[in-house]
Amino acid sequence: MDEEMPTAAPLNGGDSSDDSDSDFEEIEASEKDMDLITSLEAELSSNSNLYDKHVEYIAVLRRCKMHERLRSARRAMHKLFPFSEALWLEWLEDEVAGTLHATDHARTEALFDSAVQDYLSIPIWARYLRFLQECDPIVKAHTDAGLQKFRSAAERALTAGGMHLPAGGQLWAAYREYEAGVAAQQGHSDREQVQRVRDLFYRQLKVPLANGDAALAALRQWEASLPAGQAADVPEHVERARAKAAAAAAARRAHEAAVAPGRPADTDLLAAYMAYIKLEEAEGDPARIAAVYERAVAAFPVTAYLWAAYGRSLEQRLRGVPGVTSAVYARAVRNCPWVGLLWARWLRALERGGAPEDEHASRFGEALAAGLQGEEDYLAVYLARLDCLRRRRPPALADLRSTFQAASEAMAAYFPDFHDPQLRLQAYWADCELRLVSDPAAARAVWEATLKSVSGRHAATWAGYVAMELDAGEVAAARALYRRCVKRDLEPGGGAMLAEAWLRMERERGSAEELFEAELRVEPVLAEAAAAAEAAANAQAAASAQAAAHKAPQLSRDEMRRMRQERDPNFRANAASSKAPAAPAAAVAQPDAAAAAAAAPAAPAPMGASAPKRKKGLGFVEPRDAKRARPDGATSAGAAPMPAAAPPAADGAGGKPNGGPGASAAFTSAGQQNVSTINEQGEPMEVAAAPPPQAPAAPAQGGAVEPNPSQISSQSTGDGGAAATAFVKNLPHGCGEGELAAVFEGARAVRLPRDRVTDRLKGFAYVDFDTPEALAAAVARSGQAELRGFRLAVAVSAPPSGGRGRGRGDHGGRGDHSGRGDRGGRGGFGGAGGGGGGGGNSGAAAGGAPKSNAEFRKMLLEKK
């Protein structure tokens, strides 16, 4: 497509071998320019594919007016790359300026012919027509040969760019002006020439162009300039065609604005061109489709899929003109020589167009030497050549086999790890050996060589080999292949696929014994595949869970601490107690005072506080075991852990509470409690009332109420010595007793509970202090004491109750409030100063002090 330019003759008419650069002007090169020229020549001699270096070299030669060297540099670059519009216009103007002789004119005209082939350029076509009018003697003289020459060039220009909506009118105008000049020179006596000009106007008015109104006005003005009797009105059918063309131009106005000159060549411009192309393809006019494609590839010359789409569009709409399609693909491979698809399309277009074998083989060699990039590029080119050789009549079997061999060797050398799942080359080769050459041994040799390559690790290769044997009726050979492949290490799932295929073949073509043998051979393969599938399913589930965990919000240490505090009832109780008025310390309640307190009316709730549901009376404390009995394990609505109320008074020497033998819980008035709970909306709610005059305040179940030394002192161990125990949570993993004891001053002992089943630490601890004051100081540091960066939560120890029910009080009905004192045993609640309850519950001895946690634990273990 890109023939060499003719040997340039010097503009002064001398010998073309004269390399003097004084054709037009003297050389104007500075020392810096000469150094740059020398450097660029060295770079291009080592690597001629440097586009930017070519452009820079041409620019410096032009600046220095080294015309002969400039012409040679341009020719060398154009053999490798198509020129842009700017490069062509520079070159053309330089050559036109130096056209002095007939030989110069022929060279410049040939240059114009080459310039219009790279890309669609309205300025280049317009300059070409103007060059012919101004510089060609026969065209200027309006001779018959000159008229024919100009009209041929003008029709080519209209075919290429006459449909260019914004700028195509320039070509129409140049053509009209020349024909109108010929008619004027003849004095408009030649009616045929006058009608030729009129027909040009009519043709232009039927084409959607931006300057349609101007063309109509020019037509009327020209008609008015004709001699009397020769002027004619615009025919009605031309008016209708003009209105239709104007409507079509208006419909494309938005697309033209999106691809207007000056816009950067980015993805937005490419998308705008594709939308424009889609519109024209919907209209179905091949000329207009080609015009928009030409504008698109001029803006994006190295966009391979644009060239491929352009060529395919021409193949679909111009099947009877294979030369046009072939020319487009020839331009495409000059712009994108590394794309094998374009080379393959060109080879196939040449074959459909009936190109001779020599040309096809030559283009195939050019494709292999063009620097193809990937395995698919080489494979596409080789397959196009192989298809052509196979379809030759008579078939070129020797050339076909040699090309297959060369293709296989090239693919193995360039891409040793490439595996084609479709086996397009190997299966094709084996099929040609079997069908065209009738050589089964050669076909098997092809497959055996394929099995020894990287493709032998894929089940598709074995399946293709088996399919060839089965098509040939060789069931025994196929069975032998199956026996071989089940022993091979194939890709995941490949062995199972071949095993199933083997069983199916034996069911359909084999005997019962052969099927049984196949089953025995494939059972381990299928079992392994099933196990792998199950493991993959489990791994996928684990991966999904891990991905979900990674998507969880990453919280800071402060945010995690705040969340733990919000969910920690100890912290909520501590915060509520800090807001409520502190209750004064009091002595142990007397029986009379307790009875009076039970009769006291309940204090009203503060304004704005949301009252909980009344299913469980305000102040009711649900035993922990009852909470565990609930399916959801959640705390009852409106009933958070409460501070313990005063214990019931002992009745008689037996130490039984007033509620009788079966009573296991004490009840008191809400007015004698300082209740901190949570309402139904999950908000803290405080109910403050006057404290009982004598009952000591006990810590809430699991709560973190600020301790009072007088309250703590009410606890005592069995040996009569004062003792205090703190409950500590939020411990770091692997924390030891000595490490935790070092955090608190006055710590006497540290106990880290373990799970009875797993023997693992439960994550909390009990710290015994020598004095209530030391316990109070430790609890005051709750949330502030740190161990290994973990803030410890400290509260007064209140071990869980062993009660199993709500119980009923003295009045025989459901109690309104329940209080908890220090635990006296597993069965129920015991008062701090009262005796053990009935029903076998072992509390403190009558009249004695309550038992310590250690004594309770010892007692419980003895019972077991």
PDB file of N, CA and C in Angstrom, residues 559-637:
ATOM      1  N   GLU A 559     -13.315   3.908  71.782  1.00  0.00           N
ATOM      2  CA  GLU A 559     -14.646   3.502  71.364  1.00  0.00           C
ATOM      3  C   GLU A 559     -14.995   2.112  71.887  1.00  0.00           C
ATOM      4  N   MET A 560     -14.028   1.199  71.874  1.00  0.00           N
ATOM      5  CA  MET A 560     -14.308  -0.131  72.406  1.00  0.00           C
ATOM      6  C   MET A 560     -14.570  -0.078  73.910  1.00  0.00           C
ATOM      7  N   ARG A 561     -13.816   0.752  74.627  1.00  0.00           N
ATOM      8  CA  ARG A 561     -14.052   0.871  76.063  1.00  0.00           C
ATOM      9  C   ARG A 561     -15.433   1.451  76.335  1.00  0.00           C
ATOM     10  N   ARG A 562     -15.835   2.445  75.547  1.00  0.00           N
ATOM     11  CA  ARG A 562     -17.154   3.034  75.759  1.00  0.00           C
ATOM     12  C   ARG A 562     -18.260   2.021  75.472  1.00  0.00           C
ATOM     13  N   MET A 563     -18.072   1.210  74.415  1.00  0.00           N
ATOM     14  CA  MET A 563     -19.079   0.190  74.119  1.00  0.00           C
ATOM     15  C   MET A 563     -19.164  -0.837  75.240  1.00  0.00           C
ATOM     16  N   ARG A 564     -17.997  -1.244  75.788  1.00  0.00           N
ATOM     17  CA  ARG A 564     -18.032  -2.197  76.900  1.00  0.00           C
ATOM     18  C   ARG A 564     -18.729  -1.591  78.108  1.00  0.00           C
ATOM     19  N   GLN A 565     -18.487  -0.306  78.367  1.00  0.00           N
ATOM     20  CA  GLN A 565     -19.112   0.333  79.525  1.00  0.00           C
ATOM     21  C   GLN A 565     -20.621   0.451  79.352  1.00  0.00           C
ATOM     22  N   GLU A 566     -21.040   0.705  78.078  1.00  0.00           N
ATOM     23  CA  GLU A 566     -22.475   0.823  77.842  1.00  0.00           C
ATOM     24  C   GLU A 566     -23.186  -0.510  78.047  1.00  0.00           C
ATOM     25  N   ARG A 567     -22.488  -1.606  77.787  1.00  0.00           N
ATOM     26  CA  ARG A 567     -23.098  -2.929  77.944  1.00  0.00           C
ATOM     27  C   ARG A 567     -22.837  -3.540  79.315  1.00  0.00           C
ATOM     28  N   ASP A 568     -22.052  -2.873  80.129  1.00  0.00           N
ATOM     29  CA  ASP A 568     -21.668  -3.412  81.429  1.00  0.00           C
ATOM     30  C   ASP A 568     -22.633  -2.891  82.490  1.00  0.00           C
ATOM     31  N   PRO A 569     -23.449  -3.751  83.104  1.00  0.00           N
ATOM     32  CA  PRO A 569     -24.387  -3.267  84.145  1.00  0.00           C
ATOM     33  C   PRO A 569     -23.649  -2.683  85.349  1.00  0.00           C
ATOM     34  N   ASN A 570     -22.459  -3.182  85.633  1.00  0.00           N
ATOM     35  CA  ASN A 570     -21.691  -2.598  86.747  1.00  0.00           C
ATOM     36  C   ASN A 570     -21.410  -1.124  86.509  1.00  0.00           C
ATOM     37  N   PHE A 571     -20.983  -0.805  85.261  1.00  0.00           N
ATOM     38  CA  PHE A 571     -20.649   0.585  84.959  1.00  0.00           C
ATOM     39  C   PHE A 571     -21.898   1.463  84.979  1.00  0.00           C
ATOM     40  N   ARG A 572     -23.019   0.923  84.459  1.00  0.00           N
ATOM     41  CA  ARG A 572     -24.245   1.722  84.458  1.00  0.00           C
ATOM     42  C   ARG A 572     -24.713   1.986  85.879  1.00  0.00           C
ATOM     43  N   ALA A 573     -24.629   0.974  86.720  1.00  0.00           N
ATOM     44  CA  ALA A 573     -25.055   1.183  88.104  1.00  0.00           C
ATOM     45  C   ALA A 573     -24.146   2.182  88.798  1.00  0.00           C
ATOM     46  N   ASN A 574     -22.866   2.119  88.511  1.00  0.00           N
ATOM     47  CA  ASN A 574     -21.918   3.059  89.123  1.00  0.00           C
ATOM     48  C   ASN A 574     -22.217   4.475  88.669  1.00  0.00           C
ATOM     49  N   ALA A 575     -22.494   4.637  87.348  1.00  0.00           N
ATOM     50  CA  ALA A 575     -22.793   5.969  86.838  1.00  0.00           C
ATOM     51  C   ALA A 575     -24.088   6.497  87.424  1.00  0.00           C
ATOM     52  N   ALA A 576     -25.108   5.604  87.565  1.00  0.00           N
ATOM     53  CA  ALA A 576     -26.378   6.055  88.131  1.00  0.00           C
ATOM     54  C   ALA A 576     -26.212   6.435  89.591  1.00  0.00           C
ATOM     55  N   SER A 577     -25.400   5.693  90.334  1.00  0.00           N
ATOM     56  CA  SER A 577     -25.199   6.002  91.744  1.00  0.00           C
ATOM     57  C   SER A 577     -24.466   7.313  91.928  1.00  0.00           C
ATOM     58  N   SER A 578     -23.557   7.623  90.977  1.00  0.00           N
ATOM     59  CA  SER A 578     -22.825   8.891  91.092  1.00  0.00           C
ATOM     60  C   SER A 578     -23.736  10.074  90.875  1.00  0.00           C
ATOM     61  N   LYS A 579     -24.848   9.883  90.095  1.00  0.00           N
ATOM     62  CA  LYS A 579     -25.796  10.970  89.892  1.00  0.00           C
ATOM     63  C   LYS A 579     -26.781  11.083  91.059  1.00  0.00           C
ATOM     64  N   ALA A 580     -27.126   9.950  91.710  1.00  0.00           N
ATOM     65  CA  ALA A 580     -28.139   9.969  92.768  1.00  0.00           C
ATOM     66  C   ALA A 580     -27.527  10.485  94.074  1.00  0.00           C
ATOM     67  N   PRO A 581     -28.338  11.059  94.965  1.00  0.00           N
ATOM     68  CA  PRO A 581     -27.807  11.511  96.258  1.00  0.00           C
ATOM     69  C   PRO A 581     -27.329  10.333  97.089  1.00  0.00           C
ATOM     70  N   ALA A 582     -26.168  10.514  97.691  1.00  0.00           N
ATOM     71  CA  ALA A 582     -25.561   9.416  98.452  1.00  0.00           C
ATOM     72  C   ALA A 582     -26.366   9.106  99.703  1.00  0.00           C
ATOM     73  N   ALA A 583     -26.537   7.818  99.974  1.00  0.00           N
ATOM     74  CA  ALA A 583     -27.279   7.404 101.173  1.00  0.00           C
ATOM     75  C   ALA A 583     -26.322   7.336 102.352  1.00  0.00           C
ATOM     76  N   PRO A 584     -26.701   7.868 103.496  1.00  0.00           N
ATOM     77  CA  PRO A 584     -25.810   7.821 104.668  1.00  0.00           C
ATOM     78  C   PRO A 584     -25.681   6.400 105.202  1.00  0.00           C
ATOM     79  N   ALA A 585     -24.533   6.180 105.811  1.00  0.00           N
ATOM     80  CA  ALA A 585     -24.314   4.862 106.413  1.00  0.00           C
ATOM     81  C   ALA A 585     -25.242   4.657 107.592  1.00  0.00           C
ATOM     82  N   ALA A 586     -25.668   3.432 107.760  1.00  0.00           N
ATOM     83  CA  ALA A 586     -26.618   3.143 108.845  1.00  0.00           C
ATOM     84  C   ALA A 586     -26.263   1.804 109.458  1.00  0.00           C
ATOM     85  N   ALA A 587     -26.726   1.622 110.627  1.00  0.00           N
ATOM     86  CA  ALA A 587     -26.510   0.351 111.329  1.00  0.00           C
ATOM     87  C   ALA A 587     -27.483  -0.675 110.808  1.00  0.00           C
ATOM     88  N   VAL A 588     -27.337  -1.886 111.296  1.00  0.00           N
ATOM     89  CA  VAL A 588     -28.228  -2.955 110.880  1.00  0.00           C
ATOM     90  C   VAL A 588     -29.631  -2.649 111.377  1.00  0.00           C
ATOM     91  N   ALA A 589     -30.615  -2.866 110.463  1.00  0.00           N
ATOM     92  CA  ALA A 589     -31.999  -2.512 110.807  1.00  0.00           C
ATOM     93  C   ALA A 589     -32.521  -3.412 111.903  1.00  0.00           C
ATOM     94  N   GLN A 590     -33.335  -2.812 112.780  1.00  0.00           N
ATOM     95  CA  GLN A 590     -34.033  -3.566 113.815  1.00  0.00           C
ATOM     96  C   GLN A 590     -35.356  -4.080 113.260  1.00  0.00           C
ATOM     97  N   PRO A 591     -35.928  -5.074 113.875  1.00  0.00           N
ATOM     98  CA  PRO A 591     -37.192  -5.624 113.367  1.00  0.00           C
ATOM     99  C   PRO A 591     -38.274  -4.579 113.293  1.00  0.00           C
ATOM    100  N   ASP A 592     -38.397  -3.716 114.301  1.00  0.00           N
ATOM    101  CA  ASP A 592     -39.455  -2.708 114.271  1.00  0.00           C
ATOM    102  C   ASP A 592     -39.238  -1.725 113.128  1.00  0.00           C
ATOM    103  N   ALA A 593     -37.979  -1.338 112.950  1.00  0.00           N
ATOM    104  CA  ALA A 593     -37.699  -0.391 111.862  1.00  0.00           C
ATOM    105  C   ALA A 593     -37.976  -1.031 110.509  1.00  0.00           C
ATOM    106  N   ALA A 594     -37.659  -2.303 110.376  1.00  0.00           N
ATOM    107  CA  ALA A 594     -37.927  -2.975 109.099  1.00  0.00           C
ATOM    108  C   ALA A 594     -39.405  -3.055 108.820  1.00  0.00           C
ATOM    109  N   ALA A 595     -40.206  -3.324 109.871  1.00  0.00           N
ATOM    110  CA  ALA A 595     -41.653  -3.386 109.670  1.00  0.00           C
ATOM    111  C   ALA A 595     -42.195  -2.028 109.285  1.00  0.00           C
ATOM    112  N   ALA A 596     -41.678  -0.984 109.912  1.00  0.00           N
ATOM    113  CA  ALA A 596     -42.135   0.358 109.555  1.00  0.00           C
ATOM    114  C   ALA A 596     -41.745   0.706 108.135  1.00  0.00           C
ATOM    115  N   ALA A 597     -40.570   0.300 107.768  1.00  0.00           N
ATOM    116  CA  ALA A 597     -40.143   0.604 106.405  1.00  0.00           C
ATOM    117  C   ALA A 597     -40.994  -0.123 105.384  1.00  0.00           C
ATOM    118  N   ALA A 598     -41.424  -1.337 105.709  1.00  0.00           N
ATOM    119  CA  ALA A 598     -42.257  -2.087 104.772  1.00  0.00           C
ATOM    120  C   ALA A 598     -43.589  -1.418 104.545  1.00  0.00           C
ATOM    121  N   ALA A 599     -44.074  -0.676 105.546  1.00  0.00           N
ATOM    122  CA  ALA A 599     -45.367  -0.020 105.409  1.00  0.00           C
ATOM    123  C   ALA A 599     -45.252   1.351 104.788  1.00  0.00           C
ATOM    124  N   ALA A 600     -44.053   1.856 104.562  1.00  0.00           N
ATOM    125  CA  ALA A 600     -43.895   3.213 104.023  1.00  0.00           C
ATOM    126  C   ALA A 600     -44.364   3.257 102.580  1.00  0.00           C
ATOM    127  N   PRO A 601     -45.007   4.364 102.189  1.00  0.00           N
ATOM    128  CA  PRO A 601     -45.469   4.476 100.791  1.00  0.00           C
ATOM    129  C   PRO A 601     -44.282   4.677  99.855  1.00  0.00           C
ATOM    130  N   ALA A 602     -44.475   4.273  98.595  1.00  0.00           N
ATOM    131  CA  ALA A 602     -43.415   4.410  97.593  1.00  0.00           C
ATOM    132  C   ALA A 602     -43.310   5.850  97.133  1.00  0.00           C
ATOM    133  N   ALA A 603     -42.082   6.299  96.911  1.00  0.00           N
ATOM    134  CA  ALA A 603     -41.860   7.667  96.418  1.00  0.00           C
ATOM    135  C   ALA A 603     -42.137   7.722  94.930  1.00  0.00           C
ATOM    136  N   PRO A 604     -42.697   8.826  94.454  1.00  0.00           N
ATOM    137  CA  PRO A 604     -42.978   8.932  93.012  1.00  0.00           C
ATOM    138  C   PRO A 604     -41.686   9.042  92.223  1.00  0.00           C
ATOM    139  N   ALA A 605     -41.760   8.630  90.940  1.00  0.00           N
ATOM    140  CA  ALA A 605     -40.583   8.702  90.060  1.00  0.00           C
ATOM    141  C   ALA A 605     -40.341  10.137  89.652  1.00  0.00           C
ATOM    142  N   PRO A 606     -39.108  10.504  89.351  1.00  0.00           N
ATOM    143  CA  PRO A 606     -38.827  11.873  88.907  1.00  0.00           C
ATOM    144  C   PRO A 606     -39.568  12.202  87.627  1.00  0.00           C
ATOM    145  N   MET A 607     -39.750  13.531  87.401  1.00  0.00           N
ATOM    146  CA  MET A 607     -40.441  13.984  86.197  1.00  0.00           C
ATOM    147  C   MET A 607     -39.600  13.640  84.975  1.00  0.00           C
ATOM    148  N   GLY A 608     -40.235  13.205  83.931  1.00  0.00           N
ATOM    149  CA  GLY A 608     -39.551  12.901  82.692  1.00  0.00           C
ATOM    150  C   GLY A 608     -38.992  11.503  82.615  1.00  0.00           C
ATOM    151  N   ALA A 609     -39.003  10.766  83.713  1.00  0.00           N
ATOM    152  CA  ALA A 609     -38.453   9.411  83.677  1.00  0.00           C
ATOM    153  C   ALA A 609     -39.479   8.465  83.090  1.00  0.00           C
ATOM    154  N   SER A 610     -39.046   7.570  82.227  1.00  0.00           N
ATOM    155  CA  SER A 610     -39.945   6.609  81.610  1.00  0.00           C
ATOM    156  C   SER A 610     -40.123   5.439  82.540  1.00  0.00           C
ATOM    157  N   ALA A 611     -41.349   5.180  82.910  1.00  0.00           N
ATOM    158  CA  ALA A 611     -41.631   4.103  83.857  1.00  0.00           C
ATOM    159  C   ALA A 611     -41.561   2.769  83.153  1.00  0.00           C
ATOM    160  N   PRO A 612     -40.979   1.776  83.800  1.00  0.00           N
ATOM    161  CA  PRO A 612     -40.943   0.437  83.195  1.00  0.00           C
ATOM    162  C   PRO A 612     -42.293  -0.240  83.310  1.00  0.00           C
ATOM    163  N   LYS A 613     -42.378  -1.383  82.613  1.00  0.00           N
ATOM    164  CA  LYS A 613     -43.602  -2.163  82.718  1.00  0.00           C
ATOM    165  C   LYS A 613     -43.775  -2.665  84.140  1.00  0.00           C
ATOM    166  N   ARG A 614     -45.027  -2.844  84.516  1.00  0.00           N
ATOM    167  CA  ARG A 614     -45.331  -3.189  85.910  1.00  0.00           C
ATOM    168  C   ARG A 614     -45.553  -4.677  86.100  1.00  0.00           C
ATOM    169  N   LYS A 615     -45.100  -5.482  85.134  1.00  0.00           N
ATOM    170  CA  LYS A 615     -45.245  -6.919  85.342  1.00  0.00           C
ATOM    171  C   LYS A 615     -44.408  -7.379  86.519  1.00  0.00           C
ATOM    172  N   LYS A 616     -43.267  -6.751  86.672  1.00  0.00           N
ATOM    173  CA  LYS A 616     -42.404  -7.039  87.807  1.00  0.00           C
ATOM    174  C   LYS A 616     -42.273  -5.751  88.567  1.00  0.00           C
ATOM    175  N   GLY A 617     -42.613  -5.748  89.851  1.00  0.00           N
ATOM    176  CA  GLY A 617     -42.658  -4.516  90.610  1.00  0.00           C
ATOM    177  C   GLY A 617     -41.335  -3.780  90.592  1.00  0.00           C
ATOM    178  N   LEU A 618     -41.410  -2.474  90.667  1.00  0.00           N
ATOM    179  CA  LEU A 618     -40.220  -1.637  90.668  1.00  0.00           C
ATOM    180  C   LEU A 618     -39.332  -2.029  91.829  1.00  0.00           C
ATOM    181  N   GLY A 619     -38.111  -2.314  91.533  1.00  0.00           N
ATOM    182  CA  GLY A 619     -37.189  -2.762  92.572  1.00  0.00           C
ATOM    183  C   GLY A 619     -37.035  -4.260  92.620  1.00  0.00           C
ATOM    184  N   PHE A 620     -37.825  -4.994  91.785  1.00  0.00           N
ATOM    185  CA  PHE A 620     -37.696  -6.438  91.782  1.00  0.00           C
ATOM    186  C   PHE A 620     -36.345  -6.827  91.201  1.00  0.00           C
ATOM    187  N   VAL A 621     -35.656  -7.701  91.836  1.00  0.00           N
ATOM    188  CA  VAL A 621     -34.361  -8.176  91.365  1.00  0.00           C
ATOM    189  C   VAL A 621     -34.507  -9.641  90.987  1.00  0.00           C
ATOM    190  N   GLU A 622     -34.297  -9.887  89.715  1.00  0.00           N
ATOM    191  CA  GLU A 622     -34.472 -11.253  89.235  1.00  0.00           C
ATOM    192  C   GLU A 622     -33.218 -12.055  89.514  1.00  0.00           C
ATOM    193  N   PRO A 623     -33.345 -13.238  90.098  1.00  0.00           N
ATOM    194  CA  PRO A 623     -32.156 -14.055  90.340  1.00  0.00           C
ATOM    195  C   PRO A 623     -31.440 -14.391  89.038  1.00  0.00           C
ATOM    196  N   ARG A 624     -30.129 -14.556  89.135  1.00  0.00           N
ATOM    197  CA  ARG A 624     -29.347 -14.827  87.937  1.00  0.00           C
ATOM    198  C   ARG A 624     -29.751 -16.134  87.291  1.00  0.00           C
ATOM    199  N   ASP A 625     -30.078 -17.140  88.090  1.00  0.00           N
ATOM    200  CA  ASP A 625     -30.463 -18.413  87.493  1.00  0.00           C
ATOM    201  C   ASP A 625     -31.752 -18.289  86.711  1.00  0.00           C
ATOM    202  N   ALA A 626     -32.618 -17.395  87.160  1.00  0.00           N
ATOM    203  CA  ALA A 626     -33.856 -17.191  86.397  1.00  0.00           C
ATOM    204  C   ALA A 626     -33.557 -16.547  85.064  1.00  0.00           C
ATOM    205  N   LYS A 627     -32.561 -15.665  85.039  1.00  0.00           N
ATOM    206  CA  LYS A 627     -32.175 -15.071  83.762  1.00  0.00           C
ATOM    207  C   LYS A 627     -31.634 -16.136  82.823  1.00  0.00           C
ATOM    208  N   ARG A 628     -30.836 -17.032  83.365  1.00  0.00           N
ATOM    209  CA  ARG A 628     -30.286 -18.075  82.506  1.00  0.00           C
ATOM    210  C   ARG A 628     -31.370 -18.981  81.964  1.00  0.00           C
ATOM    211  N   ALA A 629     -32.476 -19.111  82.713  1.00  0.00           N
ATOM    212  CA  ALA A 629     -33.544 -20.004  82.272  1.00  0.00           C
ATOM    213  C   ALA A 629     -34.273 -19.453  81.066  1.00  0.00           C
ATOM    214  N   ARG A 630     -34.185 -18.095  80.830  1.00  0.00           N
ATOM    215  CA  ARG A 630     -34.865 -17.530  79.677  1.00  0.00           C
ATOM    216  C   ARG A 630     -34.130 -17.911  78.400  1.00  0.00           C
ATOM    217  N   PRO A 631     -34.877 -18.169  77.313  1.00  0.00           N
ATOM    218  CA  PRO A 631     -34.196 -18.601  76.068  1.00  0.00           C
ATOM    219  C   PRO A 631     -33.270 -17.547  75.524  1.00  0.00           C
ATOM    220  N   ASP A 632     -33.659 -16.285  75.604  1.00  0.00           N
ATOM    221  CA  ASP A 632     -32.831 -15.247  74.999  1.00  0.00           C
ATOM    222  C   ASP A 632     -31.705 -14.798  75.898  1.00  0.00           C
ATOM    223  N   GLY A 633     -31.767 -15.123  77.196  1.00  0.00           N
ATOM    224  CA  GLY A 633     -30.702 -14.773  78.106  1.00  0.00           C
ATOM    225  C   GLY A 633     -30.620 -13.305  78.401  1.00  0.00           C
ATOM    226  N   ALA A 634     -31.622 -12.532  78.038  1.00  0.00           N
ATOM    227  CA  ALA A 634     -31.551 -11.082  78.219  1.00  0.00           C
ATOM    228  C   ALA A 634     -32.195 -10.702  79.528  1.00  0.00           C
ATOM    229  N   THR A 635     -31.807  -9.547  80.032  1.00  0.00           N
ATOM    230  CA  THR A 635     -32.403  -9.023  81.266  1.00  0.00           C
ATOM    231  C   THR A 635     -33.828  -8.597  80.998  1.00  0.00           C
ATOM    232  N   SER A 636     -34.703  -8.798  81.954  1.00  0.00           N
ATOM    233  CA  SER A 636     -36.110  -8.459  81.787  1.00  0.00           C
ATOM    234  C   SER A 636     -36.259  -6.978  81.536  1.00  0.00           C
ATOM    235  N   ALA A 637     -37.231  -6.661  80.683  1.00  0.00           N
ATOM    236  CA  ALA A 637     -37.467  -5.254  80.388  1.00  0.00           C
ATOM    237  C   ALA A 637     -37.870  -4.524  81.653  1.00  0.00           C
TER     238      ALA A 637
END
